[in-house]
Amino acid sequence: LRDATRQQDVLCHLGGDQFAVLLRKPATPNDAVHAAERFLDLARETIDVSGQSVITSISIGISRSQVDGTVESLLRDADAALGEAKRAGRNRYELFDGALKRAAQTRARLEGQLRLAMSDDQLRLHYQPEVDLLSGRVIGVEALVRWQHPDHGLLSADAFVPLAEETGIVTKLGDWVLREACQALARWSPAFPSLAIRVNLSAVQLARRKLVDEISAALVACDVAPSRLCLELTETAVMTDTTRSVEILEDLAELGVRIAIDDFGTGFSSLAHLHRLPAHVLKIDQSFVAELNQPRGQAIVGAIVALAAALDLEVVAEGVETQHQRDLLLSMGVRRAQGHLYAPALNEADLLIWLDDPGNQ
Ligand code: C2E
Ligand code: CA
Ligand code: CA
């Protein structure tokens, strides 16, 4: 980077794998673009490290100082542009412009509202039944968080969980979801004593030591047997910092809680680690179920089923929408599933009506 930086510019290491370059006056946006192109060109050259060829890539965000700007706002805008460069596929640069600025403002507003939503009782849990494919009977439910937004109505998880993860709000949100899910299970226990509940955990939550105590406390407070709670984690979440996540997962498994690997096949997974994880369930992502009418989808689902059998894990398919998909899955050895063919995520009142139907019990 120093080679590609001019004498009058400032290069500094922000920490981790992040660097900042300050182009001094009279820098124009064009100067910044040229500098970014120089950096990208240099990064394309392979580097020799002890005889090994190493390939690097860099992503760059460019922002311009404003008359009323501060060091913080300059760095924040560059960071927003950097995020955009990463989302657009990495190894490229992106300029902070009007559209990005508006998006950043919308996000900042949403973040503020989300913090308020927690204290203002605007979060809800919806529940999607998971059924036995052969009998159609309910096994458990997956808790899916919703936000009853004062202006935008009921928002689904995709609209705000990623933001909650980026901002760290997800630890508080996840704690609320866990306690709410355990309380719901306790409310339903008299009528449905063996119903299980699945709760999604984000990677941020798994990184916290306190998680095990919090889950244990939530179960004790509601007098719910740990085996009725199943935690869903994506493979990428459990594969990042594996030593630590294996430890935490082992503690959770020791509690008696069950562990599911969510969206299996869409993330980053190491088979070596997978077999060391104290997991009980593999969930087949809905994108593969949607492709079941093509050879590719069938091959992937077949491979996941075989892997699960070899590792002695249960398989659950998600996003089952048609009878045809149900039949194919059954013929491939999948016994459990959830999806719109059976029920979407329902609020508590609708779930209880659905559960009351004798065909679902
Ligand atoms: P996921 O865990 O893979 O959840 C399945 C998503 O697919 C849900 O969307 C569900 O409503 C939707 N779905 C269920 N059946 C069908 C179907 O037959 N067809 C189609 N097309 N979609 C179906 P939702 O509720 O918007 O959740 C999106 C994602 O947000 C979840 O994906 C999960 O990763 C995350 N999420 C949801 N609730 C929580 C939570 O409490 N905590 C955390 N950390 N993440 C959550
Ligand atoms: Ca899930
Ligand atoms: Ca999924």
Short mmCIF file of C-alpha atoms and ligand atoms in Angstrom, two decimals:
data_model
loop_
_atom_site.label_atom_id
_atom_site.label_comp_id
_atom_site.label_asym_id
_atom_site.label_seq_id
_atom_site.Cartn_x
_atom_site.Cartn_y
_atom_site.Cartn_z
CA LEU A 1 0.00 0.00 0.00
CA ARG A 2 2.89 2.35 0.80
CA ASP A 3 4.29 1.79 -2.69
CA ALA A 4 1.04 3.04 -4.17
CA THR A 5 0.65 6.00 -1.82
CA ARG A 6 2.00 9.46 -2.68
CA GLN A 7 4.49 11.23 -0.45
CA GLN A 8 1.97 13.84 0.79
CA ASP A 9 -0.73 11.29 1.63
CA VAL A 10 -1.24 9.57 4.96
CA LEU A 11 -1.42 5.81 5.26
CA CYS A 12 -2.45 4.22 8.52
CA HIS A 13 -3.43 0.86 9.93
CA LEU A 14 -6.86 1.09 11.57
CA GLY A 15 -6.61 -2.37 13.09
CA GLY A 16 -7.23 -5.94 11.99
CA ASP A 17 -7.24 -6.02 8.19
CA GLN A 18 -8.36 -2.41 7.78
CA PHE A 19 -6.26 0.46 6.51
CA ALA A 20 -7.05 4.08 5.80
CA VAL A 21 -5.43 6.35 3.23
CA LEU A 22 -5.94 10.09 3.53
CA LEU A 23 -5.42 11.94 0.27
CA ARG A 24 -4.38 15.51 1.05
CA LYS A 25 -5.65 18.60 -0.75
CA PRO A 26 -6.08 19.31 -3.56
CA ALA A 27 -7.37 15.78 -4.03
CA THR A 28 -10.32 15.37 -6.38
CA PRO A 29 -12.70 12.38 -6.57
CA ASN A 30 -10.70 11.35 -9.62
CA ASP A 31 -7.47 11.24 -7.56
CA ALA A 32 -9.21 8.93 -5.13
CA VAL A 33 -10.45 6.66 -7.91
CA HIS A 34 -6.97 6.53 -9.45
CA ALA A 35 -5.46 5.67 -6.07
CA ALA A 36 -8.06 2.92 -5.57
CA GLU A 37 -7.22 1.50 -9.00
CA ARG A 38 -3.51 1.50 -8.14
CA PHE A 39 -4.21 -0.43 -4.93
CA LEU A 40 -6.39 -2.95 -6.74
CA ASP A 41 -3.74 -3.46 -9.43
CA LEU A 42 -1.08 -4.10 -6.82
CA ALA A 43 -3.29 -6.53 -4.93
CA ARG A 44 -3.71 -8.57 -8.10
CA GLU A 45 -0.03 -9.52 -8.07
CA THR A 46 0.65 -12.73 -6.21
CA ILE A 47 2.94 -12.44 -3.21
CA ASP A 48 5.64 -14.98 -2.47
CA VAL A 49 5.60 -16.08 1.19
CA SER A 50 8.27 -18.71 1.94
CA GLY A 51 7.87 -20.22 -1.48
CA GLN A 52 4.07 -20.21 -1.41
CA SER A 53 2.12 -18.01 -3.81
CA VAL A 54 -0.43 -15.99 -1.86
CA ILE A 55 -3.30 -14.20 -3.54
CA THR A 56 -4.90 -11.26 -1.74
CA SER A 57 -7.88 -9.11 -2.49
CA ILE A 58 -8.94 -5.74 -1.17
CA SER A 59 -12.21 -3.85 -1.00
CA ILE A 60 -12.17 -0.06 -0.91
CA GLY A 61 -14.67 2.57 0.20
CA ILE A 62 -14.10 6.21 -0.82
CA SER A 63 -15.55 9.25 0.92
CA ARG A 64 -14.89 13.00 0.58
CA SER A 65 -14.50 15.40 3.44
CA GLN A 66 -17.40 17.84 3.79
CA VAL A 67 -17.22 21.45 4.98
CA ASP A 68 -19.27 20.56 8.06
CA GLY A 69 -17.78 17.07 8.33
CA THR A 70 -15.68 15.53 11.08
CA VAL A 71 -12.99 12.85 11.09
CA GLU A 72 -15.64 10.46 12.38
CA SER A 73 -18.14 11.26 9.63
CA LEU A 74 -15.42 10.91 6.97
CA LEU A 75 -14.47 7.46 8.27
CA ARG A 76 -18.10 6.44 8.74
CA ASP A 77 -18.96 7.36 5.13
CA ALA A 78 -15.90 5.50 3.85
CA ASP A 79 -16.99 2.52 5.92
CA ALA A 80 -20.49 2.63 4.41
CA ALA A 81 -18.95 2.68 0.91
CA LEU A 82 -16.63 -0.18 1.92
CA GLY A 83 -19.64 -2.22 3.04
CA GLU A 84 -21.21 -1.58 -0.36
CA ALA A 85 -18.00 -2.69 -2.15
CA LYS A 86 -18.04 -5.95 -0.15
CA ARG A 87 -21.72 -6.57 -0.83
CA ALA A 88 -21.10 -5.94 -4.56
CA GLY A 89 -18.61 -8.82 -4.67
CA ARG A 90 -15.35 -7.54 -3.11
CA ASN A 91 -12.04 -6.74 -4.77
CA ARG A 92 -13.42 -3.41 -6.00
CA TYR A 93 -13.97 0.17 -4.89
CA GLU A 94 -17.17 2.07 -4.23
CA LEU A 95 -17.79 5.80 -3.76
CA PHE A 96 -19.93 7.23 -1.00
CA ASP A 97 -22.63 9.09 -2.90
CA GLY A 98 -26.14 10.45 -2.47
CA ALA A 99 -27.84 7.06 -2.74
CA LEU A 100 -25.47 5.50 -0.21
CA LYS A 101 -25.99 8.47 2.05
CA ARG A 102 -29.76 8.05 1.94
CA ALA A 103 -29.40 4.31 2.59
CA ALA A 104 -27.08 5.02 5.53
CA GLN A 105 -29.58 7.51 6.94
CA THR A 106 -32.46 5.03 6.56
CA ARG A 107 -30.38 2.39 8.33
CA ALA A 108 -29.47 4.76 11.14
CA ARG A 109 -33.16 5.64 11.57
CA LEU A 110 -34.16 1.98 11.53
CA GLU A 111 -31.46 1.17 14.07
CA GLY A 112 -32.80 3.81 16.43
CA GLN A 113 -36.35 2.53 15.97
CA LEU A 114 -35.25 -1.06 16.55
CA ARG A 115 -33.63 -0.15 19.87
CA LEU A 116 -36.91 1.52 20.82
CA ALA A 117 -38.94 -1.48 19.63
CA MET A 118 -37.30 -3.63 22.29
CA SER A 119 -38.37 -1.42 25.19
CA ASP A 120 -41.68 -0.52 23.53
CA ASP A 121 -43.00 -4.06 23.30
CA GLN A 122 -43.14 -4.07 19.48
CA LEU A 123 -41.50 -7.47 18.95
CA ARG A 124 -43.61 -10.58 18.39
CA LEU A 125 -42.92 -14.25 18.01
CA HIS A 126 -44.60 -16.25 15.28
CA TYR A 127 -44.45 -20.02 15.18
CA GLN A 128 -44.12 -22.32 12.19
CA PRO A 129 -45.16 -25.95 12.79
CA GLU A 130 -42.74 -28.73 11.95
CA VAL A 131 -44.48 -31.96 10.98
CA ASP A 132 -43.84 -35.64 10.48
CA LEU A 133 -44.07 -35.99 6.67
CA LEU A 134 -45.66 -39.44 6.83
CA SER A 135 -48.48 -38.71 9.26
CA GLY A 136 -48.67 -34.92 8.86
CA ARG A 137 -48.66 -34.64 12.66
CA VAL A 138 -46.95 -31.80 14.49
CA ILE A 139 -43.58 -32.40 16.18
CA GLY A 140 -42.68 -28.91 17.23
CA VAL A 141 -42.61 -25.29 16.16
CA GLU A 142 -39.91 -22.89 15.02
CA ALA A 143 -40.03 -19.46 16.67
CA LEU A 144 -39.57 -16.67 14.11
CA VAL A 145 -39.30 -13.09 15.28
CA ARG A 146 -41.48 -10.29 13.88
CA TRP A 147 -41.51 -6.54 14.40
CA GLN A 148 -44.84 -4.80 14.71
CA HIS A 149 -43.55 -1.51 13.30
CA PRO A 150 -45.69 1.55 14.09
CA ASP A 151 -45.46 2.85 10.48
CA HIS A 152 -44.54 -0.13 8.32
CA GLY A 153 -46.76 -2.81 9.85
CA LEU A 154 -45.62 -6.33 10.61
CA LEU A 155 -42.02 -6.81 9.41
CA SER A 156 -40.60 -10.28 8.83
CA ALA A 157 -37.22 -11.29 10.23
CA ASP A 158 -35.32 -10.71 6.98
CA ALA A 159 -36.20 -7.01 7.15
CA PHE A 160 -34.42 -6.34 10.44
CA VAL A 161 -32.46 -9.33 11.82
CA PRO A 162 -29.40 -8.61 9.61
CA LEU A 163 -29.37 -5.01 10.92
CA ALA A 164 -29.74 -6.30 14.48
CA GLU A 165 -26.73 -8.56 13.87
CA GLU A 166 -24.53 -5.81 12.42
CA THR A 167 -25.31 -3.41 15.26
CA GLY A 168 -25.07 -5.92 18.11
CA ILE A 169 -28.73 -5.33 19.02
CA VAL A 170 -29.21 -9.03 18.29
CA THR A 171 -27.88 -10.11 21.70
CA LYS A 172 -30.69 -8.27 23.46
CA LEU A 173 -33.19 -9.33 20.81
CA GLY A 174 -32.04 -12.95 20.99
CA ASP A 175 -32.35 -12.97 24.75
CA TRP A 176 -35.93 -11.72 24.46
CA VAL A 177 -36.73 -14.38 21.83
CA LEU A 178 -35.34 -17.14 24.05
CA ARG A 179 -37.28 -16.12 27.12
CA GLU A 180 -40.48 -15.53 25.13
CA ALA A 181 -40.15 -18.94 23.43
CA CYS A 182 -39.69 -20.75 26.76
CA GLN A 183 -42.68 -18.92 28.23
CA ALA A 184 -44.82 -19.86 25.25
CA LEU A 185 -43.85 -23.49 25.59
CA ALA A 186 -44.78 -23.38 29.29
CA ARG A 187 -48.19 -21.85 28.42
CA TRP A 188 -48.90 -24.65 25.93
CA SER A 189 -47.54 -27.44 28.10
CA PRO A 190 -50.84 -28.51 29.73
CA ALA A 191 -52.38 -29.18 26.31
CA PHE A 192 -49.21 -30.14 24.38
CA PRO A 193 -46.73 -31.59 26.87
CA SER A 194 -44.30 -32.99 24.31
CA LEU A 195 -44.25 -30.13 21.79
CA ALA A 196 -40.69 -28.92 21.04
CA ILE A 197 -39.60 -25.40 20.15
CA ARG A 198 -36.77 -24.32 17.87
CA VAL A 199 -35.08 -20.95 18.35
CA ASN A 200 -32.69 -19.28 15.90
CA LEU A 201 -29.41 -18.04 17.34
CA SER A 202 -27.10 -15.66 15.54
CA ALA A 203 -23.31 -16.04 15.44
CA VAL A 204 -22.99 -12.95 17.64
CA GLN A 205 -24.89 -14.73 20.42
CA LEU A 206 -22.76 -17.85 20.16
CA ALA A 207 -19.66 -15.77 20.82
CA ARG A 208 -20.87 -14.84 24.31
CA ARG A 209 -19.90 -16.90 27.34
CA LYS A 210 -23.04 -15.82 29.20
CA LEU A 211 -25.24 -17.58 26.64
CA VAL A 212 -25.23 -20.91 28.45
CA ASP A 213 -26.26 -19.33 31.76
CA GLU A 214 -28.98 -17.26 30.10
CA ILE A 215 -30.49 -20.29 28.38
CA SER A 216 -30.29 -22.34 31.52
CA ALA A 217 -32.01 -19.54 33.49
CA ALA A 218 -34.78 -19.17 30.90
CA LEU A 219 -35.51 -22.91 31.04
CA VAL A 220 -35.53 -23.03 34.83
CA ALA A 221 -37.75 -19.94 35.11
CA CYS A 222 -40.40 -21.59 32.93
CA ASP A 223 -39.90 -25.12 34.20
CA VAL A 224 -39.37 -26.41 30.65
CA ALA A 225 -37.35 -29.59 30.04
CA PRO A 226 -34.14 -28.68 28.13
CA SER A 227 -34.72 -31.48 25.60
CA ARG A 228 -37.77 -29.57 24.33
CA LEU A 229 -35.62 -26.64 23.25
CA CYS A 230 -33.62 -26.87 20.03
CA LEU A 231 -31.20 -24.09 19.02
CA GLU A 232 -30.75 -23.42 15.32
CA LEU A 233 -27.37 -22.12 14.16
CA THR A 234 -26.12 -21.66 10.62
CA GLU A 235 -23.06 -23.65 9.65
CA THR A 236 -21.11 -20.44 9.07
CA ALA A 237 -21.89 -19.36 12.65
CA VAL A 238 -20.59 -22.60 14.15
CA MET A 239 -17.59 -22.80 11.84
CA THR A 240 -16.27 -19.34 12.74
CA ASP A 241 -13.99 -19.62 15.73
CA THR A 242 -14.62 -23.35 15.90
CA THR A 243 -12.75 -24.14 19.10
CA ARG A 244 -14.81 -21.66 21.05
CA SER A 245 -18.14 -22.53 19.44
CA VAL A 246 -17.52 -26.25 19.95
CA GLU A 247 -16.93 -25.52 23.65
CA ILE A 248 -20.10 -23.46 24.02
CA LEU A 249 -22.14 -25.98 22.03
CA GLU A 250 -20.81 -28.78 24.22
CA ASP A 251 -21.91 -26.86 27.32
CA LEU A 252 -25.34 -26.38 25.78
CA ALA A 253 -25.60 -30.04 24.81
CA GLU A 254 -24.63 -30.92 28.36
CA LEU A 255 -27.59 -28.87 29.55
CA GLY A 256 -29.72 -31.21 27.47
CA VAL A 257 -30.60 -28.64 24.82
CA ARG A 258 -30.68 -29.85 21.21
CA ILE A 259 -28.64 -28.26 18.42
CA ALA A 260 -29.64 -27.93 14.75
CA ILE A 261 -27.43 -26.76 11.89
CA ASP A 262 -29.63 -24.39 9.89
CA ASP A 263 -29.61 -23.65 6.14
CA PHE A 264 -27.24 -26.56 5.73
CA GLY A 265 -25.36 -26.51 2.43
CA THR A 266 -25.60 -22.76 1.80
CA GLY A 267 -22.76 -21.61 4.03
CA PHE A 268 -19.21 -22.52 4.77
CA SER A 269 -18.74 -25.90 6.38
CA SER A 270 -15.92 -28.22 7.20
CA LEU A 271 -16.82 -31.88 7.33
CA ALA A 272 -13.99 -32.48 9.79
CA HIS A 273 -15.54 -30.00 12.21
CA LEU A 274 -19.09 -31.05 11.53
CA HIS A 275 -18.49 -34.47 12.96
CA ARG A 276 -16.93 -32.98 16.09
CA LEU A 277 -19.93 -30.75 16.75
CA PRO A 278 -22.46 -31.91 19.32
CA ALA A 279 -25.28 -31.35 16.79
CA HIS A 280 -28.48 -33.36 16.55
CA VAL A 281 -30.24 -32.03 13.45
CA LEU A 282 -29.34 -30.89 9.91
CA LYS A 283 -31.86 -28.57 8.29
CA ILE A 284 -32.03 -28.69 4.50
CA ASP A 285 -32.30 -25.15 3.18
CA GLN A 286 -35.44 -24.21 1.29
CA SER A 287 -33.43 -23.27 -1.81
CA PHE A 288 -32.56 -26.97 -2.28
CA VAL A 289 -36.15 -28.06 -1.65
CA ALA A 290 -37.28 -25.56 -4.29
CA GLU A 291 -34.88 -27.22 -6.77
CA LEU A 292 -36.05 -30.77 -6.08
CA ASN A 293 -37.59 -31.08 -9.55
CA GLN A 294 -34.10 -30.67 -11.05
CA PRO A 295 -31.26 -33.19 -10.90
CA ARG A 296 -29.03 -30.70 -9.07
CA GLY A 297 -31.49 -30.17 -6.22
CA GLN A 298 -32.08 -33.91 -5.90
CA ALA A 299 -28.35 -34.63 -5.84
CA ILE A 300 -27.74 -32.06 -3.10
CA VAL A 301 -30.65 -33.23 -0.94
CA GLY A 302 -29.53 -36.84 -1.47
CA ALA A 303 -26.01 -35.98 -0.36
CA ILE A 304 -27.23 -34.14 2.76
CA VAL A 305 -29.47 -37.09 3.71
CA ALA A 306 -26.54 -39.52 3.28
CA LEU A 307 -24.24 -37.28 5.31
CA ALA A 308 -26.81 -36.97 8.09
CA ALA A 309 -27.24 -40.74 8.19
CA ALA A 310 -23.48 -41.26 8.38
CA LEU A 311 -23.15 -38.76 11.24
CA ASP A 312 -26.29 -40.02 12.98
CA LEU A 313 -28.15 -36.72 12.67
CA GLU A 314 -31.84 -36.08 12.07
CA VAL A 315 -32.82 -34.22 8.90
CA VAL A 316 -35.51 -31.57 8.63
CA ALA A 317 -36.46 -30.01 5.31
CA GLU A 318 -37.64 -26.41 5.21
CA GLY A 319 -39.78 -24.56 2.67
CA VAL A 320 -41.90 -27.54 1.59
CA GLU A 321 -44.63 -25.99 -0.54
CA THR A 322 -46.04 -28.80 -2.69
CA GLN A 323 -47.27 -32.35 -2.33
CA HIS A 324 -44.74 -33.36 -4.99
CA GLN A 325 -41.85 -32.03 -2.87
CA ARG A 326 -43.25 -33.87 0.14
CA ASP A 327 -43.42 -37.17 -1.80
CA LEU A 328 -39.90 -36.78 -3.19
CA LEU A 329 -38.47 -35.96 0.25
CA LEU A 330 -40.18 -38.97 1.82
CA SER A 331 -38.85 -41.23 -0.94
CA MET A 332 -35.36 -39.89 -0.22
CA GLY A 333 -35.61 -40.70 3.47
CA VAL A 334 -36.55 -37.30 4.93
CA ARG A 335 -39.19 -37.68 7.64
CA ARG A 336 -39.58 -34.18 9.03
CA ALA A 337 -40.34 -30.85 7.41
CA GLN A 338 -41.89 -27.43 7.65
CA GLY A 339 -43.31 -25.22 4.95
CA HIS A 340 -46.37 -23.53 3.53
CA LEU A 341 -47.81 -26.92 2.45
CA TYR A 342 -48.55 -27.41 6.16
CA ALA A 343 -48.57 -23.93 7.67
CA PRO A 344 -46.76 -20.59 7.43
CA ALA A 345 -45.40 -18.93 10.58
CA LEU A 346 -48.50 -18.22 12.69
CA ASN A 347 -49.19 -15.91 15.60
CA GLU A 348 -49.98 -17.65 18.86
CA ALA A 349 -53.78 -17.50 18.50
CA ASP A 350 -53.67 -18.97 14.97
CA LEU A 351 -51.14 -21.59 16.00
CA LEU A 352 -53.42 -22.80 18.79
CA ILE A 353 -56.31 -23.07 16.30
CA TRP A 354 -54.05 -25.01 13.91
CA LEU A 355 -52.89 -27.31 16.72
CA ASP A 356 -56.49 -27.97 17.76
CA ASP A 357 -57.24 -29.53 14.37
CA PRO A 358 -57.27 -33.30 15.06
CA GLY A 359 -55.47 -33.95 11.74
CA ASN A 360 -52.43 -32.02 12.96
CA GLN A 361 -52.08 -33.68 16.35
P1 C2E B 1 -34.77 -19.48 8.55
O1 C2E B 1 -34.38 -19.90 9.92
O2 C2E B 1 -34.25 -20.28 7.41
O3 C2E B 1 -36.37 -19.46 8.57
C1 C2E B 1 -37.17 -19.87 7.50
C2 C2E B 1 -37.77 -18.68 6.77
O4 C2E B 1 -38.51 -19.17 5.65
C3 C2E B 1 -38.77 -17.88 7.61
O5 C2E B 1 -38.69 -16.54 7.18
C4 C2E B 1 -40.11 -18.51 7.20
O6 C2E B 1 -41.21 -17.65 7.41
C5 C2E B 1 -39.87 -18.79 5.73
N1 C2E B 1 -40.67 -19.92 5.25
C6 C2E B 1 -41.20 -20.92 5.97
N2 C2E B 1 -41.85 -21.82 5.17
C7 C2E B 1 -41.71 -21.38 3.91
C8 C2E B 1 -42.15 -21.88 2.63
O7 C2E B 1 -42.80 -22.91 2.50
N3 C2E B 1 -41.80 -21.14 1.55
C9 C2E B 1 -41.07 -20.00 1.65
N4 C2E B 1 -40.76 -19.34 0.54
N5 C2E B 1 -40.63 -19.49 2.83
C10 C2E B 1 -40.96 -20.18 3.95
P2 C2E B 1 -38.52 -15.34 8.22
O8 C2E B 1 -39.44 -15.55 9.38
O9 C2E B 1 -38.62 -14.05 7.48
O10 C2E B 1 -37.06 -15.52 8.76
C11 C2E B 1 -35.95 -15.27 7.94
C12 C2E B 1 -34.66 -15.60 8.65
O11 C2E B 1 -34.42 -14.72 9.73
C13 C2E B 1 -34.68 -16.99 9.28
O12 C2E B 1 -34.37 -17.95 8.29
C14 C2E B 1 -33.64 -16.86 10.35
O13 C2E B 1 -32.35 -17.07 9.83
C15 C2E B 1 -33.77 -15.42 10.77
N6 C2E B 1 -34.53 -15.32 12.03
C16 C2E B 1 -35.86 -15.43 12.24
N7 C2E B 1 -36.16 -15.30 13.55
C17 C2E B 1 -34.98 -15.13 14.20
C18 C2E B 1 -34.61 -14.93 15.60
O14 C2E B 1 -35.44 -14.93 16.51
N8 C2E B 1 -33.27 -14.77 15.85
C19 C2E B 1 -32.33 -14.79 14.87
N9 C2E B 1 -31.03 -14.64 15.21
N10 C2E B 1 -32.64 -14.97 13.57
C20 C2E B 1 -33.94 -15.14 13.24
CA CA B 2 -34.19 -21.49 11.26
CA CA B 3 -33.36 -21.23 5.51
#
